[in-house]
Coordinates of C-alpha atoms in Angstrom, one line a residue:
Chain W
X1 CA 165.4 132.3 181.2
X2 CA 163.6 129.3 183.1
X3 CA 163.5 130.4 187.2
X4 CA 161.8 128.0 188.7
X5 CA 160.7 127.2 192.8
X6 CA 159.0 123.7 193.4
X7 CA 156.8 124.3 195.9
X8 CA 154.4 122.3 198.3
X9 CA 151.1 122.8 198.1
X10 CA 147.9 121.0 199.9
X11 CA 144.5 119.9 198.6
X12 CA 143.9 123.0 197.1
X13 CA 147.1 123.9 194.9
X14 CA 146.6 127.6 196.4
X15 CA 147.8 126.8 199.7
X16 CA 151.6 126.7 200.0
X17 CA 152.5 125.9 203.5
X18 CA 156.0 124.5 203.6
X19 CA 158.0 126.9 206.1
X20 CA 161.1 125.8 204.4
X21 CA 159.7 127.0 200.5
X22 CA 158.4 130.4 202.3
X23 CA 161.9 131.5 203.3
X24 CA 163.0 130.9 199.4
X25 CA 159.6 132.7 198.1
X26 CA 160.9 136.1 200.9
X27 CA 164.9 135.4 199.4
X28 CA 163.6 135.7 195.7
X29 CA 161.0 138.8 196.5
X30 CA 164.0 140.5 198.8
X31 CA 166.4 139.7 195.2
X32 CA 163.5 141.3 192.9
X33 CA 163.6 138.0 191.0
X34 CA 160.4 136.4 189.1
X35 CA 160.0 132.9 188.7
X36 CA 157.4 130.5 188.6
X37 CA 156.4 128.4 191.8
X38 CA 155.5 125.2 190.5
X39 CA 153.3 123.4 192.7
X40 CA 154.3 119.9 194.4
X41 CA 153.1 117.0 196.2
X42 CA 155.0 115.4 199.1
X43 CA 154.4 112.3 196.7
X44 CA 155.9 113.7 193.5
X45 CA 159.1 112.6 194.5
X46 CA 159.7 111.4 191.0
X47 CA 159.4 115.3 189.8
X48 CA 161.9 116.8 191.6
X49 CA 164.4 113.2 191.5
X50 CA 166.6 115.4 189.2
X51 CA 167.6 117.5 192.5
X52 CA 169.3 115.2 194.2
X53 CA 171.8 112.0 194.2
X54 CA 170.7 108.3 194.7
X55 CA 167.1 107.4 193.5
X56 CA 165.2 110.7 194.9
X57 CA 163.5 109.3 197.4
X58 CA 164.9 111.7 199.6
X59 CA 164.3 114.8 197.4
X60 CA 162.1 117.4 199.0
X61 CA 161.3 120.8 198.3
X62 CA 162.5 123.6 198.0
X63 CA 163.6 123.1 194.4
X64 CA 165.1 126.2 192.4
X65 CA 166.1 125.6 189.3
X66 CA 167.3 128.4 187.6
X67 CA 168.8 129.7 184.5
X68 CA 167.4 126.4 183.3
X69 CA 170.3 124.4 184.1
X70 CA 171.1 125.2 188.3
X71 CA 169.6 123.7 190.7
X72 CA 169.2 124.2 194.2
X73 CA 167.8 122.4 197.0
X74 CA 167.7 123.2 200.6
X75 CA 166.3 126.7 201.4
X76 CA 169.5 127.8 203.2
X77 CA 171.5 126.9 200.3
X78 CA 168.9 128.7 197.5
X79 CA 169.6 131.7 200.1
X80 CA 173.4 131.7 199.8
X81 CA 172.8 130.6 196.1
X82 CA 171.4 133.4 195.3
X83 CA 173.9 136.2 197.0
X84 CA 176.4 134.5 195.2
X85 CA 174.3 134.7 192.0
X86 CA 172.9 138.1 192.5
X87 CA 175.2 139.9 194.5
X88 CA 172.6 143.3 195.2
X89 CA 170.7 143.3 198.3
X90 CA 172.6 140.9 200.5
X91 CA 169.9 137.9 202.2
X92 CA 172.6 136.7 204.3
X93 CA 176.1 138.5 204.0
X94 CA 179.1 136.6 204.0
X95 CA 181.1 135.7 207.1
X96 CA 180.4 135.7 210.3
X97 CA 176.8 137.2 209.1
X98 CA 176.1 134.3 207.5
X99 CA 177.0 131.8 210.1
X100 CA 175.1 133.7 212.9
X101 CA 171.8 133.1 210.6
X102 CA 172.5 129.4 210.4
X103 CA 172.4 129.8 214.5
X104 CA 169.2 131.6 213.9
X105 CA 168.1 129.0 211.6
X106 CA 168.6 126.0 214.1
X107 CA 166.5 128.2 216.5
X108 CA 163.9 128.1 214.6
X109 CA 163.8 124.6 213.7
X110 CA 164.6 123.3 217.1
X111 CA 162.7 125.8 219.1
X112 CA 160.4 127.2 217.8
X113 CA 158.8 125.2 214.9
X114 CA 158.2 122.0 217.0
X115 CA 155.8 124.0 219.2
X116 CA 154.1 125.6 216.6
X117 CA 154.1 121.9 215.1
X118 CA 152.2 120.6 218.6
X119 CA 149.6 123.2 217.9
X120 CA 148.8 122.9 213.9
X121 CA 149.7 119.3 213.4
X122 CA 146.2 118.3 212.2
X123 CA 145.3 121.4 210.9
X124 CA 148.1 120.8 208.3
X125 CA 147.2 117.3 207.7
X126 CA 143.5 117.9 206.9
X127 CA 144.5 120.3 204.2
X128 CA 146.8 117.9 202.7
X129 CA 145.9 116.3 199.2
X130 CA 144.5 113.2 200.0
X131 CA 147.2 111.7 198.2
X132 CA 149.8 113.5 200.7
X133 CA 147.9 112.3 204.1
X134 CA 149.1 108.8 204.4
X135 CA 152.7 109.4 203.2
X136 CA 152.4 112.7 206.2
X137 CA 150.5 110.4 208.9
X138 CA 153.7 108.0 207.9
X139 CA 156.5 109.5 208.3
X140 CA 155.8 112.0 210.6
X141 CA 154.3 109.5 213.2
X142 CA 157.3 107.4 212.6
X143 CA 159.2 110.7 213.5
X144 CA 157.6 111.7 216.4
X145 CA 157.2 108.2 217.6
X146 CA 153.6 108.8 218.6
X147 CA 150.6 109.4 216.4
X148 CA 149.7 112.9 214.9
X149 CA 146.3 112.9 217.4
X150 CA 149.0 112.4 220.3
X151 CA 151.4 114.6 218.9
X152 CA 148.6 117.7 218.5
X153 CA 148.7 119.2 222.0
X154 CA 148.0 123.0 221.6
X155 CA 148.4 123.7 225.4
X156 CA 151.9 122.2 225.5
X157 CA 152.7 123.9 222.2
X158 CA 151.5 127.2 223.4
X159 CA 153.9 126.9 226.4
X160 CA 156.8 126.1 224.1
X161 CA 156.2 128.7 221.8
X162 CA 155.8 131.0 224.5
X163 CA 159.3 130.0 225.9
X164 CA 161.1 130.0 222.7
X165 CA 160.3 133.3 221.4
X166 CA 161.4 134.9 224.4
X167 CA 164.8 136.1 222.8
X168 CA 162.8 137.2 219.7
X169 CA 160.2 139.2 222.3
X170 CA 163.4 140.7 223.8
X171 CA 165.4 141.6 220.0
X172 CA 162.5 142.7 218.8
X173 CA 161.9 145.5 221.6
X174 CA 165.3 146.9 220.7
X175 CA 165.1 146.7 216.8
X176 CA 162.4 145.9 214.3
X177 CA 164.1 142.9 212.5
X178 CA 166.2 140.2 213.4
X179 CA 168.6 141.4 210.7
X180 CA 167.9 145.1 212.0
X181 CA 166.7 148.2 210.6
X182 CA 165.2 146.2 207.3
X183 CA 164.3 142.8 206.6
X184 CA 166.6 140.5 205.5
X185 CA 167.6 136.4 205.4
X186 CA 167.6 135.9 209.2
X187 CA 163.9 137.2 209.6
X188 CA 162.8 135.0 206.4
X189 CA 164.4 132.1 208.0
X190 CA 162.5 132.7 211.2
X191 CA 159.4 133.3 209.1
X192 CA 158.6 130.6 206.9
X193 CA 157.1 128.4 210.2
X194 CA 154.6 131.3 210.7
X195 CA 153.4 131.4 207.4
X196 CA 152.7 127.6 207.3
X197 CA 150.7 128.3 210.8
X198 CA 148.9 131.4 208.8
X199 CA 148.1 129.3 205.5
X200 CA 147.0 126.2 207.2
X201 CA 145.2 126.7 210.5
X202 CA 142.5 130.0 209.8
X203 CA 143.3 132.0 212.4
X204 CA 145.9 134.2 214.0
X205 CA 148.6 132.4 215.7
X206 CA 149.4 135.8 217.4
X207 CA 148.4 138.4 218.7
X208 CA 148.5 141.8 217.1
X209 CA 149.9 143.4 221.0
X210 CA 152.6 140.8 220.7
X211 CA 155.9 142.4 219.5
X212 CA 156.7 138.8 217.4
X213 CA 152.9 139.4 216.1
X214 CA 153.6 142.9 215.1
X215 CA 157.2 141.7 213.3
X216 CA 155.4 139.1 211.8
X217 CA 152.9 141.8 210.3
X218 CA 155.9 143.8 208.9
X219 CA 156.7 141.2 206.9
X220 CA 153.4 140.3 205.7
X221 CA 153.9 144.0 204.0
X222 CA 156.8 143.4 202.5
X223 CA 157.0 143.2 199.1
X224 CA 153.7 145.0 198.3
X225 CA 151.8 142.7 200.9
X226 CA 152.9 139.5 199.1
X227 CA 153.1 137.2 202.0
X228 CA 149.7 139.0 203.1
X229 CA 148.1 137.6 199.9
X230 CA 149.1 134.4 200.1
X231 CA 145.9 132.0 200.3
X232 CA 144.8 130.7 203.0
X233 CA 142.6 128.0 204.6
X234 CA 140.5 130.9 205.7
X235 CA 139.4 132.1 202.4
X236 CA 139.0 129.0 201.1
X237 CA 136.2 128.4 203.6
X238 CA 134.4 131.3 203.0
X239 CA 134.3 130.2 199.5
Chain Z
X1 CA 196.7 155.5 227.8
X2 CA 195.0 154.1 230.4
X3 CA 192.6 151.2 229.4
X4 CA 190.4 149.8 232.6
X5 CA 188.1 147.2 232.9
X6 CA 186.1 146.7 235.9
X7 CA 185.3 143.1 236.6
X8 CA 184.0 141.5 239.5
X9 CA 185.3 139.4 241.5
X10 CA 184.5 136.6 244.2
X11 CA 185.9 135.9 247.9
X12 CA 189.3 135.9 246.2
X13 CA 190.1 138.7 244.3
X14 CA 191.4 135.9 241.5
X15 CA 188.0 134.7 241.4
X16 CA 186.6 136.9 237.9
X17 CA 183.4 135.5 237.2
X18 CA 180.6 137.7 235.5
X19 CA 179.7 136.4 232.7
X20 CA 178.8 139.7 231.2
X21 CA 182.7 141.0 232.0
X22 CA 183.9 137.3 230.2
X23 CA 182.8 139.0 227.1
X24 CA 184.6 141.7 227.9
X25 CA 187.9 139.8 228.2
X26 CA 187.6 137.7 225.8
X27 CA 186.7 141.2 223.4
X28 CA 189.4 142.9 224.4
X29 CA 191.8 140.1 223.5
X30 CA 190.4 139.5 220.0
X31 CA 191.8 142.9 219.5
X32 CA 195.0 142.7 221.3
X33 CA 194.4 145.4 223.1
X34 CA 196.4 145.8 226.9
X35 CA 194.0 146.3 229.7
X36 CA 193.8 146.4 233.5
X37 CA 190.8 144.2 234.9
X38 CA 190.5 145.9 238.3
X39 CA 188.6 144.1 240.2
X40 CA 185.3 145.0 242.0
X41 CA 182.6 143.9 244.4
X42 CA 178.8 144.3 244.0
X43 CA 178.9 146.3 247.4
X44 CA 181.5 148.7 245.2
X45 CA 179.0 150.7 243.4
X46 CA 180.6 153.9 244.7
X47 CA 183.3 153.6 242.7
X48 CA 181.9 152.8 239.6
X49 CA 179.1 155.7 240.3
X50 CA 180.5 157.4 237.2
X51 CA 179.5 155.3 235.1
X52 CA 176.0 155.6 235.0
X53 CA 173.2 158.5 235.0
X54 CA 171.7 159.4 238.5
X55 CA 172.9 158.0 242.0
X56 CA 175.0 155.2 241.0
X57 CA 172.9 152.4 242.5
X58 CA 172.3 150.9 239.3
X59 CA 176.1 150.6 238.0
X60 CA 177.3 147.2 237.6
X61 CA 180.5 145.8 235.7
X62 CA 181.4 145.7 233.0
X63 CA 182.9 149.0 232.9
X64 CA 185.4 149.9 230.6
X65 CA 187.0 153.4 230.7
X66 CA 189.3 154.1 227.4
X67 CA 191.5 156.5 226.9
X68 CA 191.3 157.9 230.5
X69 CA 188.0 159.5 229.6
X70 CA 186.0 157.5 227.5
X71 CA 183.2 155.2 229.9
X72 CA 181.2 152.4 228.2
X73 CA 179.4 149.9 230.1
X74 CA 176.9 147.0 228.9
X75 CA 179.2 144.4 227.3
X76 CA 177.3 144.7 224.2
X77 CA 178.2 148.5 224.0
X78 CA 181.8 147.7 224.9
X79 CA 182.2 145.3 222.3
X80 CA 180.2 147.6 219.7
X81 CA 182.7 150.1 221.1
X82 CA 185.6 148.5 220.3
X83 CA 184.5 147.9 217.0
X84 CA 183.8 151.4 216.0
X85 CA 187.8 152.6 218.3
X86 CA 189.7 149.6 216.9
X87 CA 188.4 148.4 213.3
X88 CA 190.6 145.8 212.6
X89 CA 189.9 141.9 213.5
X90 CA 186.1 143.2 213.8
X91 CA 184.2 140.9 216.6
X92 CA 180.4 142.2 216.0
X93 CA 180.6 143.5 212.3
X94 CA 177.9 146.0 211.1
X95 CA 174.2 146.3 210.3
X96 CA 172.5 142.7 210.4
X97 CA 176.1 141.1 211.1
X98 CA 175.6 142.8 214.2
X99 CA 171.7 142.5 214.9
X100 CA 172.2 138.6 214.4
X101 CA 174.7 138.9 217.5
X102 CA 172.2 141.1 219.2
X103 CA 169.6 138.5 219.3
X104 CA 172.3 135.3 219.9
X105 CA 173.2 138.2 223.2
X106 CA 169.3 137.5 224.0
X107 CA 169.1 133.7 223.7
X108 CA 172.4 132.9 225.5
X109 CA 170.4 135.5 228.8
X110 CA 167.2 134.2 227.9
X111 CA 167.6 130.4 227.6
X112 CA 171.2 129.2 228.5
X113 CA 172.1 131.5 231.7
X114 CA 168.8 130.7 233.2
X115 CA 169.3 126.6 233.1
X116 CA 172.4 127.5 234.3
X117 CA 172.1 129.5 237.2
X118 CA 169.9 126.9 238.8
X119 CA 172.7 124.2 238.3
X120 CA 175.5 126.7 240.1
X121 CA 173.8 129.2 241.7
X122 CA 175.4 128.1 245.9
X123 CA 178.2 127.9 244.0
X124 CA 178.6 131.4 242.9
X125 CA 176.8 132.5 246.7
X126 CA 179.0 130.0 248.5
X127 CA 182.6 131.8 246.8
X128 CA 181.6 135.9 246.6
X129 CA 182.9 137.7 249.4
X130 CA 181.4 137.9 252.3
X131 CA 180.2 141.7 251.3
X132 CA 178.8 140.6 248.8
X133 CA 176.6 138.0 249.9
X134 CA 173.5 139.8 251.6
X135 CA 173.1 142.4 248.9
X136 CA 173.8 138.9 246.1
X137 CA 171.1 137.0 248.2
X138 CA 168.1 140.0 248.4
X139 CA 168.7 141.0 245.1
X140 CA 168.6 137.6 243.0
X141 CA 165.7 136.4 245.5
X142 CA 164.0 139.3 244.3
X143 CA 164.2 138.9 241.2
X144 CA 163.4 134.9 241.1
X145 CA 160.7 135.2 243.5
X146 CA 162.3 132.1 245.5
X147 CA 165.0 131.3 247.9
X148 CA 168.6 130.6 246.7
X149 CA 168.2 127.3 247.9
X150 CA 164.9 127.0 246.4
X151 CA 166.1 128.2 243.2
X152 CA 169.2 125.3 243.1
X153 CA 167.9 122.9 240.8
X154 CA 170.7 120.8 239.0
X155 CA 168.1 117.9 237.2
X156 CA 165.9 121.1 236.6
X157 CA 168.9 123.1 235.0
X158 CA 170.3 120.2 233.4
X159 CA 167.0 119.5 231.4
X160 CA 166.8 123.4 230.9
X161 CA 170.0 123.6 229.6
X162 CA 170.0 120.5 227.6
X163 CA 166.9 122.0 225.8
X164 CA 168.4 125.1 225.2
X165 CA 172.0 124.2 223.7
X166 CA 170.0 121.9 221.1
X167 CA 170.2 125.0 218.4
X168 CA 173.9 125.7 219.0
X169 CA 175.2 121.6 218.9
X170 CA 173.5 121.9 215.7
X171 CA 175.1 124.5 214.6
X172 CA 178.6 123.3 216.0
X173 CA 178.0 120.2 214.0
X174 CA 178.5 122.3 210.6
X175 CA 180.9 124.6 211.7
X176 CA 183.7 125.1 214.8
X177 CA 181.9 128.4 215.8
X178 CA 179.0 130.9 216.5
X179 CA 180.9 133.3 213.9
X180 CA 182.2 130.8 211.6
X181 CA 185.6 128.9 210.8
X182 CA 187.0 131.5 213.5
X183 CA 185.9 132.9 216.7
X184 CA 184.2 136.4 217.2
X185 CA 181.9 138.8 218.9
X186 CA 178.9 135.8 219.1
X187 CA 181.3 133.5 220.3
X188 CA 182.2 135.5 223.3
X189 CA 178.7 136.9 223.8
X190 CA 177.3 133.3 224.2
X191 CA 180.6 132.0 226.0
X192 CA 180.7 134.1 229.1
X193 CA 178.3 132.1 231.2
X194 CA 180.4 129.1 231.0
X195 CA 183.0 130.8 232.1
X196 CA 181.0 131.3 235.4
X197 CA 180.2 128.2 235.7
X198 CA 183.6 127.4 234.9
X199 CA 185.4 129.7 237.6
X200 CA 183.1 129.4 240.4
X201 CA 182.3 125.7 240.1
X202 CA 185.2 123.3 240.7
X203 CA 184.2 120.6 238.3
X204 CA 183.1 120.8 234.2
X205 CA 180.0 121.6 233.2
X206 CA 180.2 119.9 230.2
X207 CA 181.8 116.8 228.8
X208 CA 184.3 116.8 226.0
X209 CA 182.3 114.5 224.3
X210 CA 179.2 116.7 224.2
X211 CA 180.0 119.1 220.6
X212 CA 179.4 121.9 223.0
X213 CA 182.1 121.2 224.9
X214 CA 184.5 120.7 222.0
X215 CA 183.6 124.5 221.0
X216 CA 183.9 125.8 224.8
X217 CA 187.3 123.9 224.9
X218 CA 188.3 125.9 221.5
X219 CA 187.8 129.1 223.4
X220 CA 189.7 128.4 226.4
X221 CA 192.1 127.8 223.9
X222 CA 192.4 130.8 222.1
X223 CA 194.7 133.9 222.6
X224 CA 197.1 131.5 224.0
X225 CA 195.0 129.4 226.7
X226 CA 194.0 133.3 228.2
X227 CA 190.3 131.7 228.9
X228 CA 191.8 128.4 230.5
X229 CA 194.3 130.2 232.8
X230 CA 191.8 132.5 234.8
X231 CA 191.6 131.2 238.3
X232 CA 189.1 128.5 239.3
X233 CA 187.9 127.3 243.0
X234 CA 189.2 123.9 242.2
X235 CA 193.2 125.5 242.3
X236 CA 192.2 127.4 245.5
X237 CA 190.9 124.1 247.0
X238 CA 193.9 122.6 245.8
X239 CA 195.9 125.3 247.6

């Protein structure tokens, strides 16, 4: 049985950035699942067409393809995907559980990632494939209406971060996960943008003495330390 | 069985606007349960000594006794309460269902009450009662460091606020509420503070065009209009 997660990668196929493809590597590790994640280009649209309607210009990863024959895109959808599929150790309930993590994941994509965005933006684009940069300069300046030299403003980004963590700071002092006790598909939802930060930019983002730091280090542990090992831009360098 | 909830009220004693006691109500008639919602002053403390550990001076509403003798306060723990005393129609749910609701609890105090309370804070001072006021005033000015007056912001709030609902119109935009096709425990958690606004403003804090609106005007709606009956200081103007 075929199980596999396309999965961006940057000039060196090691690095695996996207936030979105980190929540889907945390649901399949928190399932016990193996599969193989295939590396992809920004510019392989043509790869991953299959995953979506029209001509594919608009596909993007995450990708799972699994049992060969379904296929999954968006990584909230290959986190509900597969509680439906494998019904043992829930990633996001049902319910009311399961709406409350969308809430969480809009948090995170309106709140949080756009500062971490303002303080890594060219850290990410100079480990891109060289074949990646100019689509990335594209799009994303077209998105942000400004260049990605404007956009990258680490003071302003360090304000926003610091402002939209605050009711992670204040969960996080009560309980040692978003989804409690143990990890589960709220805090990989949250996560994904702090492992793009860890693989791209070579050094800490946070402070061990800061409580999101410290939850961030519990789930570099999970899983035997699999996040932990993931390469980064660091290691690279020292090579 | 007497059921009890102490709720605070303004200059007139129809005037119930904590935001923190909104959950309450709104908890309470998720699970049909009858209550009294005895109204009480700041300046009360006395009489809601028993509710705390130590001298009373650090009781506030909402209180809810149960039973005759059963005493919870925090609306978290009243809602949590209810869950465990009256299982049916859950509003929190268990284990992460519950932690999710935990942290929405921290971003509606963190982010949303703050951008609010500069919009409507002379509001709230102008209509408490008049025994209220000097302990209102030293305690908040305290606590922000600033005047009242200096603390009224609208543009400031506005922008604030704007910012912080970004996460939740997204959300509303996939589905009618917090918890789902239905409202629950996050609903209520993150609607109390526009009830506030709501009761001790005179005029709507939002439009019914903005998505946020739409989902505030849902909850007024529910248990038969309960929400959009409560007593405002535009129908004490008006009278």
């Amino acid at each position: 049985m075929a199980r596999i997660l396309y999965d961006l990668c940057g000039a060196d196929q090691r690095l695996r950035f996207s936030p979105f493809c980190w929540r889907a590597h945390m649901a399949l590790r928190h399932k016990g699942l193996d599969y193989e994640a295939r590396p992809w280009l920004f510019t392989d649209k043509d790869e991953i067409a299959f995953s979506v309607e029209g001509d594919g210009s608009k596909a993007t990863v995450p990708v799972l393809v699994d049992d060969d024959d379904r296929v999954i895109n968006d990584s909230f959808e290959i986190l509900r995907y597969l509680d439906h599929a494998y019904p043992d150790t829930p990633l996001l309930d049902q319910d009311r559980a399961e709406s409350r993590a969308r809430f969480i994941k809009y948090w995170s994509e309106t709140q949080v990632a756009p500062a971490i965005f303002r303080i890594i933006i060219l850290d990410i684009f100079r480990n891109l494939d060289e074949r990646d940069q100019p689509y990335f300069r594209e799009s994303r300046e077209q998105r942000f209406g400004v260049t990605l030299e404007e956009f990258h403003n680490p003071d302003q980004g360090r304000e926003m971060l610091d402002r939209a963590l605050t009711p992670l700071r204040s969960h996080l002092q009560e309980l040692p996960f978003l989804d409690g006790q143990t990890a589960g598909g709220a805090d990989y939802i949250a996560f994904g943008i702090f492992m793009t930060a860890r693989v791209m930019r070579g050094e800490p983002l946070l402070s061990g003495e800061d409580v999101v730091g410290q939850w961030q280090d519990r789930l570099l542990d999970e899983f035997h330390g699999f996040a932990r090992s993931a390469t980064t831009v660091r290691e690279l360098q020292a090579n």
